[in-house]
Coordinates of C-alpha atoms in Angstrom, one line a residue:
M73 CA -89.9 17.0 169.4
R74 CA -90.2 19.2 172.4
N75 CA -91.7 22.5 171.4
T76 CA -90.5 24.5 174.3
I77 CA -87.4 24.3 172.1
L78 CA -89.2 24.4 168.8
I79 CA -90.9 27.8 169.4
T80 CA -94.4 27.4 168.1
I81 CA -97.1 30.1 168.4
L82 CA -100.5 28.8 169.2
S83 CA -103.9 30.4 168.7
L84 CA -105.8 29.7 171.9
S85 CA -109.5 30.0 172.7
F86 CA -112.0 28.7 175.2
F87 CA -115.2 26.7 174.8
S88 CA -117.9 25.7 177.2
W89 CA -120.0 22.7 178.2
N90 CA -123.5 22.5 179.6
A91 CA -122.6 20.5 182.7
H92 CA -120.9 22.5 185.4
A93 CA -118.5 19.7 186.3
Q94 CA -117.4 19.4 182.6
K95 CA -116.9 23.1 182.5
A96 CA -114.5 22.9 185.3
K97 CA -112.5 20.1 183.8
V98 CA -112.3 21.8 180.4
S99 CA -111.4 25.1 181.9
A100 CA -108.5 23.6 183.7
A101 CA -107.3 21.8 180.6
N102 CA -107.4 25.1 178.6
K103 CA -105.4 26.8 181.2
N104 CA -102.7 24.2 181.0
Y105 CA -102.8 24.3 177.2
S106 CA -102.3 28.0 177.1
N107 CA -99.3 27.7 179.3
Y108 CA -97.9 24.8 177.1
A109 CA -98.7 22.2 179.7
Y110 CA -99.7 19.6 177.1
V111 CA -99.5 16.5 179.2
D112 CA -102.3 17.6 181.5
A113 CA -104.4 19.0 178.6
I114 CA -104.1 15.8 176.6
Q115 CA -105.3 13.7 179.6
T116 CA -108.3 15.9 180.2
Y117 CA -109.4 16.3 176.6
E118 CA -109.0 12.6 175.9
R119 CA -111.1 11.6 178.9
L120 CA -113.8 13.8 177.7
A121 CA -113.6 12.6 174.1
N122 CA -113.7 9.0 175.3
K123 CA -116.9 9.7 177.1
G124 CA -118.5 10.7 173.8
Y125 CA -118.1 14.5 174.0
A126 CA -117.4 16.1 170.6
S127 CA -116.1 19.5 169.9
A128 CA -114.2 20.9 166.9
E129 CA -112.1 23.1 169.2
M130 CA -111.3 20.1 171.5
F131 CA -110.3 18.0 168.5
Q132 CA -108.1 20.9 167.3
K133 CA -106.4 21.1 170.6
L134 CA -105.9 17.3 170.9
G135 CA -104.5 17.2 167.4
N136 CA -102.2 20.2 168.1
A137 CA -101.0 18.8 171.4
Y138 CA -99.8 15.6 169.7
Y139 CA -98.6 17.2 166.5
F140 CA -96.3 19.6 168.4
N141 CA -95.0 16.7 170.5
A142 CA -94.4 14.7 167.3
D143 CA -96.8 11.9 168.1
F144 CA -98.2 11.9 164.6
E145 CA -100.2 8.8 164.9
K146 CA -102.4 10.3 167.6
A147 CA -102.3 13.7 165.9
A148 CA -103.8 12.1 162.8
Q149 CA -106.4 10.4 164.9
W150 CA -107.8 13.6 166.3
Y151 CA -107.3 15.7 163.2
E152 CA -109.4 13.0 161.4
K153 CA -112.2 13.5 163.8
L154 CA -112.0 17.2 163.3
Y155 CA -111.9 16.6 159.5
Q156 CA -115.0 14.5 159.7
M157 CA -116.8 16.9 162.0
Q158 CA -116.4 20.0 159.9
S159 CA -116.6 20.2 156.1
E160 CA -114.5 23.4 156.1
L161 CA -111.3 23.9 158.1
E162 CA -108.7 26.5 158.4
P163 CA -105.8 25.8 155.9
E164 CA -103.4 25.1 158.8
Y165 CA -105.4 22.1 159.9
Y166 CA -105.4 20.5 156.4
Y167 CA -101.7 20.9 156.4
R168 CA -101.1 19.5 159.8
Y169 CA -103.4 16.6 159.1
A170 CA -101.6 15.8 155.9
Q171 CA -98.2 16.0 157.6
S172 CA -99.4 13.6 160.3
L173 CA -100.8 11.2 157.7
K174 CA -97.6 11.3 155.7
S175 CA -95.5 10.7 158.9
I176 CA -97.4 7.4 159.6
G177 CA -97.1 6.1 156.0
K178 CA -100.5 7.1 154.7
T179 CA -99.2 8.9 151.7
K180 CA -102.3 8.4 149.5
E181 CA -104.6 9.9 152.1
A182 CA -102.0 12.7 152.8
A183 CA -102.0 13.6 149.1
Q184 CA -105.8 14.0 149.1
V185 CA -105.7 16.3 152.2
L186 CA -102.8 18.2 150.8
A187 CA -104.9 18.9 147.7
K188 CA -107.5 20.4 150.0
F189 CA -104.8 22.5 151.6
E190 CA -103.5 23.8 148.3
G191 CA -107.0 24.7 147.2
K192 CA -107.6 26.6 150.5
A193 CA -104.2 28.3 150.8
S194 CA -103.3 29.3 147.3
N195 CA -101.4 32.2 148.7
D196 CA -99.6 30.1 151.3
S197 CA -96.0 29.7 150.3
R198 CA -96.1 26.0 151.4
A199 CA -98.9 25.3 148.9
K200 CA -96.9 27.1 146.1
R201 CA -93.8 25.1 146.9
L202 CA -95.8 21.9 146.7
Q203 CA -97.4 22.9 143.4
N204 CA -94.0 23.9 141.9
N205 CA -92.3 20.7 143.1
T206 CA -94.7 17.8 142.6
D207 CA -91.9 15.2 142.3
Y208 CA -90.2 16.3 145.6
L209 CA -90.5 12.9 147.2
E210 CA -88.5 11.3 144.3
E211 CA -85.8 14.0 144.6
I212 CA -85.6 13.4 148.4
K213 CA -85.3 9.6 148.0
A214 CA -82.9 9.9 145.1
N215 CA -80.3 11.3 147.6
I216 CA -79.9 7.9 149.3
G217 CA -76.3 6.9 149.6
I218 CA -74.9 10.2 150.8
Y219 CA -75.0 9.5 154.5
T220 CA -73.8 6.7 156.7
I221 CA -75.7 7.0 160.0
E222 CA -75.5 5.3 163.4
N223 CA -76.7 6.0 166.9
A224 CA -74.2 8.4 168.5
G225 CA -73.8 6.0 171.5
I226 CA -74.5 8.6 174.2
N227 CA -78.3 8.7 174.2
S228 CA -80.5 8.1 177.2
R229 CA -84.1 7.1 177.5
F230 CA -84.8 10.8 177.9
S231 CA -84.6 13.5 175.3
D232 CA -81.1 14.2 173.9
Y233 CA -80.7 16.7 171.2
G234 CA -78.6 19.4 169.6
S235 CA -74.9 19.2 168.9
A236 CA -71.8 21.4 169.0
V237 CA -68.2 20.5 169.1
V238 CA -65.6 22.4 171.0
D239 CA -62.2 21.4 172.5
N240 CA -62.7 17.8 171.5
K241 CA -66.0 17.6 173.2
L242 CA -69.5 17.1 171.9
V243 CA -71.8 19.5 173.9
F244 CA -75.5 18.7 173.7
A245 CA -78.8 19.1 175.7
S246 CA -80.3 16.2 177.7
A247 CA -83.2 15.6 180.1
R248 CA -81.3 12.7 181.8
D249 CA -80.7 12.9 185.6
T250 CA -81.1 16.7 185.6
G251 CA -83.9 16.5 188.2
G252 CA -82.6 17.5 191.6
V253 CA -84.4 17.3 195.0
G254 CA -87.5 19.3 194.7
Q255 CA -87.1 20.0 191.0
R256 CA -90.3 19.5 189.1
K257 CA -90.8 17.8 185.8
H258 CA -91.7 20.0 182.9
S259 CA -95.5 19.8 182.4
W260 CA -95.2 19.8 178.6
T261 CA -92.8 16.9 178.1
G262 CA -93.2 14.9 181.2
E263 CA -89.4 15.0 181.6
H264 CA -87.0 17.1 183.7
F265 CA -85.7 20.3 182.2
T266 CA -82.7 19.9 179.9
N267 CA -79.1 20.8 180.9
L268 CA -76.0 20.8 178.8
Y269 CA -73.8 17.7 178.8
A270 CA -70.4 17.1 177.2
A271 CA -68.9 13.9 175.8
G272 CA -65.3 13.6 174.6
V273 CA -64.8 12.9 170.9
N274 CA -61.9 11.5 169.0
G275 CA -60.7 12.4 165.5
D276 CA -63.6 10.5 163.9
L277 CA -66.1 12.4 166.1
I278 CA -67.0 9.3 168.0
P279 CA -68.3 10.5 171.4
S280 CA -68.0 8.7 174.8
D281 CA -68.5 9.2 178.5
P282 CA -71.0 12.1 178.7
K283 CA -70.9 14.3 181.8
R284 CA -72.8 17.3 182.9
Y285 CA -71.4 20.5 181.5
D286 CA -70.3 23.6 183.4
A287 CA -72.5 24.3 186.4
N288 CA -72.2 28.1 185.8
V289 CA -74.2 27.6 182.6
N290 CA -76.8 25.0 183.7
S291 CA -79.8 26.2 185.6
K292 CA -83.0 24.7 186.9
F293 CA -84.7 25.5 183.6
H294 CA -83.9 24.5 180.0
E295 CA -80.4 25.0 178.5
A296 CA -79.8 23.9 174.9
T297 CA -78.2 24.5 171.5
P298 CA -74.8 26.1 172.3
V299 CA -72.5 27.5 169.7
F300 CA -68.9 28.4 170.3
T301 CA -66.4 30.9 168.8
K302 CA -63.4 29.4 167.1
D303 CA -61.1 30.4 170.0
A304 CA -63.5 28.5 172.3
K305 CA -63.7 31.5 174.6
T306 CA -67.3 32.7 173.9
M307 CA -70.5 30.6 174.0
Y308 CA -74.0 31.5 172.9
F309 CA -76.7 29.2 174.1
T310 CA -80.5 28.9 174.6
R311 CA -82.1 29.1 178.0
N312 CA -85.6 29.7 179.4
N313 CA -86.0 33.4 180.4
Y314 CA -84.0 33.0 183.7
L315 CA -81.0 34.9 184.9
D316 CA -79.5 35.7 188.3
G317 CA -82.3 33.8 190.1
K318 CA -85.0 35.8 188.3
K319 CA -87.5 34.2 186.0
G320 CA -89.2 36.4 183.3
K321 CA -92.7 35.9 181.9
D322 CA -94.7 37.2 179.0
A323 CA -98.1 38.8 179.2
N324 CA -99.7 35.4 179.6
K325 CA -97.2 34.5 182.4
V326 CA -95.3 32.0 180.2
T327 CA -91.6 31.7 180.5
L328 CA -90.2 31.8 176.9
L329 CA -86.8 31.3 175.5
K330 CA -83.8 33.7 175.2
I331 CA -80.2 33.6 173.9
Y332 CA -77.5 34.1 176.4
K333 CA -73.7 34.7 176.1
A334 CA -71.0 33.4 178.4
T335 CA -67.3 34.0 178.5
L336 CA -64.6 31.5 179.4
V337 CA -62.4 32.6 182.3
N338 CA -59.9 30.2 184.0
E339 CA -61.6 27.2 182.3
R340 CA -65.0 28.2 183.7
W341 CA -67.9 29.9 181.9
T342 CA -68.7 33.2 183.5
N343 CA -70.4 36.6 182.8
V344 CA -73.6 35.0 181.6
I345 CA -75.7 37.8 180.0
E346 CA -78.7 37.9 177.8
L347 CA -78.5 39.3 174.3
P348 CA -80.1 42.8 173.7
F349 CA -82.6 41.6 171.1
N350 CA -84.3 39.2 173.4
S351 CA -87.7 40.0 174.8
D352 CA -90.0 38.6 177.5
Q353 CA -92.9 38.7 175.0
Y354 CA -91.5 36.3 172.4
S355 CA -88.9 33.5 172.1
T356 CA -85.4 33.9 170.7
A357 CA -83.4 30.6 170.4
H358 CA -80.9 28.3 168.8
P359 CA -77.9 30.6 167.9
A360 CA -75.6 29.7 165.0
L361 CA -72.4 31.6 163.9
S362 CA -71.3 32.5 160.4
P363 CA -67.7 31.3 159.5
D364 CA -66.3 34.8 160.1
E365 CA -68.2 35.0 163.4
Q366 CA -69.6 38.4 162.3
I367 CA -73.3 37.2 162.0
L368 CA -75.4 35.3 164.5
Y369 CA -78.3 33.3 163.1
F370 CA -81.2 32.3 165.3
A371 CA -84.9 31.3 165.4
S372 CA -87.7 33.5 166.8
N373 CA -91.4 34.1 166.7
R374 CA -90.9 37.9 167.2
P375 CA -93.3 40.4 165.6
G376 CA -92.8 40.3 161.8
T377 CA -92.3 36.6 161.7
L378 CA -93.8 35.0 158.6
G379 CA -94.9 31.8 160.2
Q380 CA -94.9 30.0 163.5
S381 CA -91.1 30.6 163.9
D382 CA -88.7 32.1 161.4
L383 CA -84.9 32.3 161.0
Y384 CA -83.2 35.6 161.5
K385 CA -79.7 37.0 161.4
V386 CA -78.1 39.8 163.3
A387 CA -74.7 41.5 162.8
I388 CA -72.1 41.2 165.6
N389 CA -70.2 44.5 165.6
S390 CA -66.4 44.7 166.2
D391 CA -67.1 46.3 169.6
G392 CA -69.3 43.4 170.7
T393 CA -72.6 45.2 170.2
F394 CA -75.3 43.8 167.9
G395 CA -77.2 45.2 164.9
Q396 CA -80.9 44.9 164.3
P397 CA -82.3 41.4 163.6
I398 CA -83.2 40.7 159.9
N399 CA -85.6 38.1 158.8
L400 CA -84.0 35.7 156.3
G401 CA -87.0 36.1 154.0
T402 CA -89.4 34.0 152.0
E403 CA -86.7 31.9 150.3
I404 CA -86.0 30.3 153.7
N405 CA -89.0 31.0 155.9
T406 CA -92.6 29.7 155.4
E407 CA -95.9 29.9 157.2
G408 CA -94.7 26.8 159.2
R409 CA -91.8 26.3 161.5
E410 CA -88.2 27.1 160.6
T411 CA -85.7 26.5 163.5
F412 CA -82.3 25.1 164.5
P413 CA -80.0 26.9 162.1
F414 CA -76.4 25.8 161.6
V415 CA -73.8 27.3 159.2
T416 CA -70.8 25.3 158.0
N417 CA -67.4 26.7 157.4
D418 CA -68.1 26.6 153.6
N419 CA -71.2 28.8 154.1
Q420 CA -73.8 26.2 153.8
L421 CA -76.9 26.9 155.9
Y422 CA -78.7 23.9 157.4
F423 CA -82.0 24.3 159.3
A424 CA -85.1 22.3 160.3
S425 CA -88.5 23.1 158.8
D426 CA -92.0 21.6 158.4
G427 CA -93.0 24.2 155.8
H428 CA -90.8 23.1 152.9
P429 CA -91.8 19.9 151.1
G430 CA -90.5 17.0 153.2
L431 CA -91.1 13.5 154.5
G432 CA -93.2 14.6 157.5
G433 CA -92.7 16.5 160.8
L434 CA -89.5 18.6 160.8
D435 CA -87.0 17.8 158.0
I436 CA -83.4 19.1 157.6
F437 CA -82.9 21.4 154.7
T438 CA -79.9 23.2 153.3
A439 CA -79.2 26.3 151.2
K440 CA -76.0 27.9 150.1
I441 CA -75.3 31.4 151.6
N442 CA -74.1 33.5 148.7
T443 CA -71.4 36.2 149.0
D444 CA -74.1 38.9 148.8
G445 CA -76.0 37.4 151.7
S446 CA -78.8 35.9 149.5
F447 CA -79.5 32.2 149.5
G448 CA -79.3 29.5 146.9
E449 CA -82.1 27.0 146.3
V450 CA -83.4 25.3 149.4
E451 CA -82.9 21.6 149.2
N452 CA -84.2 18.7 151.4
D453 CA -81.1 17.0 152.8
G454 CA -82.4 13.6 151.8
A455 CA -84.2 10.4 152.9
E456 CA -81.4 9.2 155.1
V457 CA -80.9 12.2 157.4
N458 CA -84.6 12.8 157.3
S459 CA -87.5 10.6 158.3
P460 CA -91.3 10.7 158.7
K461 CA -90.7 12.0 162.2
D462 CA -88.8 15.1 163.5
D463 CA -85.2 15.6 162.3
F464 CA -83.3 18.7 163.4
G465 CA -80.2 19.9 165.2
Y466 CA -77.7 19.4 162.4
Y467 CA -73.9 19.8 162.8
R468 CA -71.2 19.0 160.2
D469 CA -67.5 19.5 160.1
S470 CA -66.8 20.8 156.6
E471 CA -63.3 19.3 156.4
T472 CA -64.1 15.7 157.5
N473 CA -67.8 15.6 156.5
R474 CA -68.6 14.0 159.8
G475 CA -71.3 15.3 162.1
F476 CA -74.4 14.8 164.1
F477 CA -78.2 15.4 164.0
T478 CA -81.2 14.7 166.2
S479 CA -84.3 12.7 165.5
N480 CA -87.2 11.1 167.2
R481 CA -87.4 8.4 164.5
E482 CA -88.4 4.8 165.2
G483 CA -85.7 2.7 166.8
G484 CA -84.2 5.3 169.2
L485 CA -83.7 5.0 172.9
G486 CA -85.5 8.1 174.0
S487 CA -88.0 10.7 172.8
D488 CA -85.1 12.5 170.9
D489 CA -81.8 10.9 170.1
I490 CA -78.5 12.1 168.6
Y491 CA -77.2 10.3 165.6
R492 CA -73.7 10.4 164.2
F493 CA -73.0 10.5 160.4
T494 CA -70.4 10.4 157.8
S495 CA -71.4 12.1 154.5
K496 CA -70.1 11.9 151.0
S497 CA -69.9 14.7 148.6
R498 CA -73.2 15.2 146.7
C499 CA -73.4 14.0 143.1
K500 CA -72.2 16.8 140.8
Q501 CA -72.1 17.3 137.1
L502 CA -70.3 19.6 134.7
L503 CA -72.8 21.5 132.6
K504 CA -71.1 22.9 129.5
G505 CA -71.8 24.2 126.1
Q506 CA -71.1 26.6 123.3
I507 CA -72.9 29.8 122.2
T508 CA -73.0 30.4 118.5
D509 CA -74.8 32.5 115.8
S510 CA -77.6 30.4 114.5
A511 CA -77.2 31.7 110.9
T512 CA -73.4 31.7 110.5
G513 CA -72.2 29.3 113.2
E514 CA -69.7 31.9 114.5
F515 CA -68.7 31.8 118.1
L516 CA -70.4 34.4 120.3
A517 CA -67.5 35.4 122.6
R518 CA -68.4 37.1 125.9
A519 CA -72.0 36.0 125.8
T520 CA -73.7 36.1 129.1
V521 CA -74.9 32.6 130.3
T522 CA -77.3 32.3 133.2
L523 CA -78.2 29.2 135.2
L524 CA -81.8 29.0 136.6
N525 CA -83.4 26.5 138.9
K526 CA -86.7 24.7 138.4
Q527 CA -88.6 27.8 139.7
Y528 CA -86.7 29.9 137.2
K529 CA -84.8 31.8 139.8
E530 CA -81.3 32.8 138.7
I531 CA -78.7 30.9 140.7
A532 CA -75.4 31.5 138.7
T533 CA -74.1 33.6 135.9
T534 CA -71.0 33.3 133.8
T535 CA -69.4 34.8 130.6
A536 CA -68.6 32.6 127.6
D537 CA -64.9 32.6 126.5
T538 CA -63.5 33.7 123.1
Q539 CA -64.8 30.4 121.6
G540 CA -68.3 30.8 123.1
N541 CA -67.8 28.1 125.7
Y542 CA -69.3 28.2 129.2
T543 CA -69.4 25.8 132.2
F544 CA -71.3 25.4 135.4
T545 CA -70.9 22.9 138.2
I546 CA -74.4 21.6 139.1
D547 CA -76.2 19.0 141.2
C548 CA -77.3 15.7 139.7
R549 CA -81.0 14.8 139.5
R550 CA -82.2 18.4 139.3
T551 CA -83.9 20.4 136.6
Y552 CA -82.3 23.6 135.4
S553 CA -82.7 26.1 132.6
V554 CA -79.8 27.7 130.7
R555 CA -80.2 31.2 129.2
A556 CA -77.8 32.8 126.8
Q557 CA -77.7 36.5 126.0
Q558 CA -75.6 38.6 123.7
K559 CA -76.0 42.2 122.4
D560 CA -77.9 42.4 119.1
Y561 CA -79.2 38.8 119.6
T562 CA -82.5 37.4 120.8
P563 CA -81.9 35.7 124.2
K564 CA -82.5 31.9 124.2
E565 CA -83.4 29.6 127.1
T566 CA -83.7 25.9 127.3
K567 CA -84.6 23.4 130.1
I568 CA -82.6 20.4 130.9
K569 CA -83.1 17.5 133.4
I570 CA -79.7 16.3 134.8
A571 CA -79.0 12.6 135.1
A572 CA -78.5 10.9 138.5
T573 CA -74.8 10.1 138.0
S574 CA -71.7 12.2 137.8
G575 CA -70.5 13.2 134.4
E576 CA -71.1 16.0 131.9
T577 CA -74.2 17.5 130.3
V578 CA -73.8 19.5 127.1
V579 CA -76.2 22.2 126.2
D580 CA -75.3 24.3 123.1
L581 CA -77.3 27.3 122.3
Q582 CA -77.7 29.0 118.9
L583 CA -78.8 32.7 119.1
E584 CA -80.6 34.5 116.3
S585 CA -79.3 37.9 115.5
T586 CA -81.6 40.9 116.0
V587 CA -79.4 42.9 113.7
C588 CA -79.5 41.2 110.4
K589 CA -76.8 42.3 108.0
V590 CA -78.0 41.9 104.4
A591 CA -76.7 42.8 101.0
I592 CA -78.0 42.6 97.4
G593 CA -78.8 39.1 96.7
D594 CA -79.7 38.1 100.3
D595 CA -83.1 36.8 101.4
L596 CA -84.7 39.4 103.7
G597 CA -87.0 36.7 105.0
K598 CA -84.1 34.9 106.7
C599 CA -83.7 37.9 109.0
F600 CA -87.1 37.1 110.5
G601 CA -87.0 33.3 110.2
I602 CA -89.7 33.4 107.4
K603 CA -89.5 30.3 105.4
M604 CA -92.9 30.4 103.8
I605 CA -95.9 32.8 103.4
Y606 CA -98.9 30.6 104.0
F607 CA -102.0 30.6 101.9
D608 CA -105.1 28.5 102.0
L609 CA -104.8 25.3 100.0
D610 CA -105.0 26.0 96.2
K611 CA -105.7 29.7 96.9
S612 CA -103.7 32.9 96.8
N613 CA -105.4 35.0 99.4
I614 CA -103.2 36.1 102.4
R615 CA -104.0 34.2 105.6
G616 CA -103.8 35.8 109.1
E617 CA -100.6 34.1 110.2
A618 CA -99.0 35.1 106.9
A619 CA -100.0 38.7 107.4
L620 CA -97.9 38.7 110.6
D621 CA -94.8 37.7 108.7
L622 CA -95.5 40.2 106.0
E623 CA -95.7 42.9 108.6
K624 CA -92.1 42.2 109.4
I625 CA -91.1 42.6 105.7
L626 CA -93.2 45.8 105.5
D627 CA -91.4 47.3 108.5
A628 CA -88.0 46.6 107.0
L629 CA -89.1 48.3 103.7
Q630 CA -90.4 51.3 105.6
Q631 CA -87.1 51.6 107.6
H632 CA -85.0 51.3 104.4
P633 CA -86.7 53.4 101.7
T634 CA -84.2 52.5 99.0
M635 CA -84.5 48.8 99.4
K636 CA -86.1 46.9 96.6
L637 CA -87.3 43.3 96.7
D638 CA -87.9 40.5 94.2
I639 CA -90.5 38.2 95.8
R640 CA -90.3 34.6 94.8
S641 CA -92.8 31.9 95.5
H642 CA -92.0 28.2 95.3
T643 CA -94.0 25.0 95.6
D644 CA -93.2 21.3 96.1
C645 CA -93.6 18.9 93.2
R646 CA -97.0 17.5 94.0
Q647 CA -99.6 18.5 91.4
T648 CA -98.5 19.2 87.8
A649 CA -95.6 21.5 86.9
K650 CA -98.0 23.8 85.0
Y651 CA -100.4 24.0 87.9
N652 CA -97.7 24.7 90.4
M653 CA -96.2 27.4 88.3
A654 CA -99.5 29.3 88.0
L655 CA -100.3 28.9 91.7
S656 CA -97.0 30.1 92.8
D657 CA -97.1 33.1 90.5
R658 CA -100.5 34.1 91.8
R659 CA -99.2 33.9 95.3
A660 CA -96.2 36.1 94.5
K661 CA -98.4 38.6 93.0
A662 CA -100.8 38.5 96.0
T663 CA -97.9 39.2 98.3
I664 CA -96.8 42.2 96.2
A665 CA -100.4 43.5 96.2
W666 CA -100.6 43.2 100.0
L667 CA -97.4 45.2 100.4
N668 CA -98.5 47.8 97.9
A669 CA -101.8 48.2 99.7
K670 CA -99.8 49.0 102.8
G671 CA -98.0 51.9 101.1
I672 CA -95.0 50.3 99.4
D673 CA -94.6 51.7 95.9
K674 CA -94.9 49.2 93.1
S675 CA -91.6 50.3 91.7
R676 CA -89.8 48.7 94.7
L677 CA -91.4 45.3 94.2
T678 CA -91.0 42.7 91.6
G679 CA -91.9 39.0 91.8
K680 CA -93.0 35.8 90.1
G681 CA -93.7 32.2 90.9
Y682 CA -91.2 29.5 90.2
G683 CA -93.5 26.5 90.9
E684 CA -91.4 23.4 91.3
S685 CA -88.6 24.5 89.0
Q686 CA -86.1 25.3 91.8
L687 CA -86.3 22.4 94.2
V688 CA -83.7 22.5 97.0
N689 CA -83.5 18.7 97.2
D690 CA -84.2 15.6 95.2
C691 CA -87.9 15.5 95.8
G692 CA -89.1 15.8 92.3
C693 CA -92.3 14.1 91.1
E694 CA -92.2 14.4 87.4
P695 CA -93.6 12.8 85.3
T696 CA -95.8 10.8 87.6
N697 CA -96.5 13.5 90.4
A698 CA -95.6 10.8 92.9
S699 CA -92.7 11.0 95.4
T700 CA -91.4 9.0 98.4
C701 CA -90.2 12.1 100.1
S702 CA -91.4 12.9 103.6
E703 CA -93.6 15.9 104.5
E704 CA -90.6 17.6 106.0
Q705 CA -88.6 17.2 102.8
H706 CA -91.5 18.6 100.7
Q707 CA -91.8 21.5 103.2
M708 CA -88.2 22.6 102.3
N709 CA -89.3 23.2 98.8
R710 CA -92.5 25.1 99.7
R711 CA -90.8 28.4 100.5
S712 CA -91.1 32.2 100.0
E713 CA -88.1 34.4 99.3
F714 CA -87.6 38.1 99.5
I715 CA -84.4 38.7 97.6
I716 CA -82.9 42.2 97.9
T717 CA -82.2 43.6 94.5

């Protein structure tokens, strides 16, 4: 990937050597590095390293130079030397080393280095995302089958990337024959600067016969990533900081990126102007329009950026002016690179990132843009559109599900190639269920039901109908939680793993009422789910966990001063009937004594033990004291009752 377009911020520093000649060479390399002239820097650093010189800073810069040019094999080579040379590294270098290893298939080694990264960067959102999504590789690979992908058929041996469709043309950036007489190659990429090209497309979006696009737009510097309004009369595009023959530079004399606007007049693009939120001091690039064309999304490393580049949005006012850029926030942006946004007509945001868990390099991710401007869960777009290399520049027609993306994956013609795809609808399921009262089984009409993702973020809410029924449409292969709430009931939440095939998943929820309606003859203990007051074996002293349940009974008695209780203790059939009767009676009396000691008058409490005389099932033992019942069946008979009299 060519990072003049990727927008990456680099921390630069200088180092020295003893020999004067080596100082001169390294100084020259650093100068090129700080101006993004990676080709020269790589050559100088590699020559020095091959002569046996070793420097952590040099290995950092060699690793970075290859990493940001997507040569992950060589990046891993130099990061490994850095890793071996220093026992403690900045978290960023563990992350880049791991990404490089993963990109060349060394997943086991990558996992070990990622563990180092997670330990070093516990506050880094990328580490948290990895910790919260340990099975992300399985989820990515499970999406196989969604895309049918082929080379777009218009690629050159140079860099071709980015896609937009307008007036039956595919408009893209290319470094092919853009070099004119006297035009220099870009020192970073070793290729000529990119210009915009256009290829005709048919109804199936099959492109052919690419030609250079409008000369009024193309300059002697980079042009890329155009986006067009629906009426095809306005174009926003990325260009190096160059307008009307004047080249702008930042404080370090580097020409960065800006977004420009052009207007179509008499079939020619005219009135090229830069947008007001550009700056000479940072890059602004890769415009994308919302379906209503009232919001422009873009990538930038402006002040306030969370990582190396973030995604932003800015309002386009009715009078053509612009609002203030707004960072899309931590749901989308990470400490890494987020770039190349694209928004479909059905409000699905696609973007490239190396900060969210992926296969290596830049991966394409997607998130739903909600009506309130917030975002749904960020999802990797799968192991077909993504690879261990850089994948970016996504475009999709929402009606036909055909589109394009760019990748420097193995098997391409040039450094970056455009691929054409046809996509299927993602696997969906219907999640449904019924909300009822756990005690009575009654339907809980109008209960609020909330759907949460794996990280317990709320992603949808609905209201149950008059029969307590609810439904959600969800993605296959994902983990969700369903939460039900109703007034005067305790909320309940359950987690569910969705199958990998289309169909239905049923999750019924039974809620316990927090307002227990009782009458004479009811068991007060059922209001609190008390089935048994526990005592030590063969003893009648109150245990700690039993005291907690009795505190609930105590509170009810204090809130209702006229309530009287008959406390009944029951045992299972094991041991003799006489023994069980005596034991249960002692326990009933111990319960009464505990409540009395807490201030409940004795006149409000009666009780006795019933031993095994009132079994609730057929688990009797007499006369042998033997039974074939399970422990669960015996447990049903061991119970405590607090009958309101």
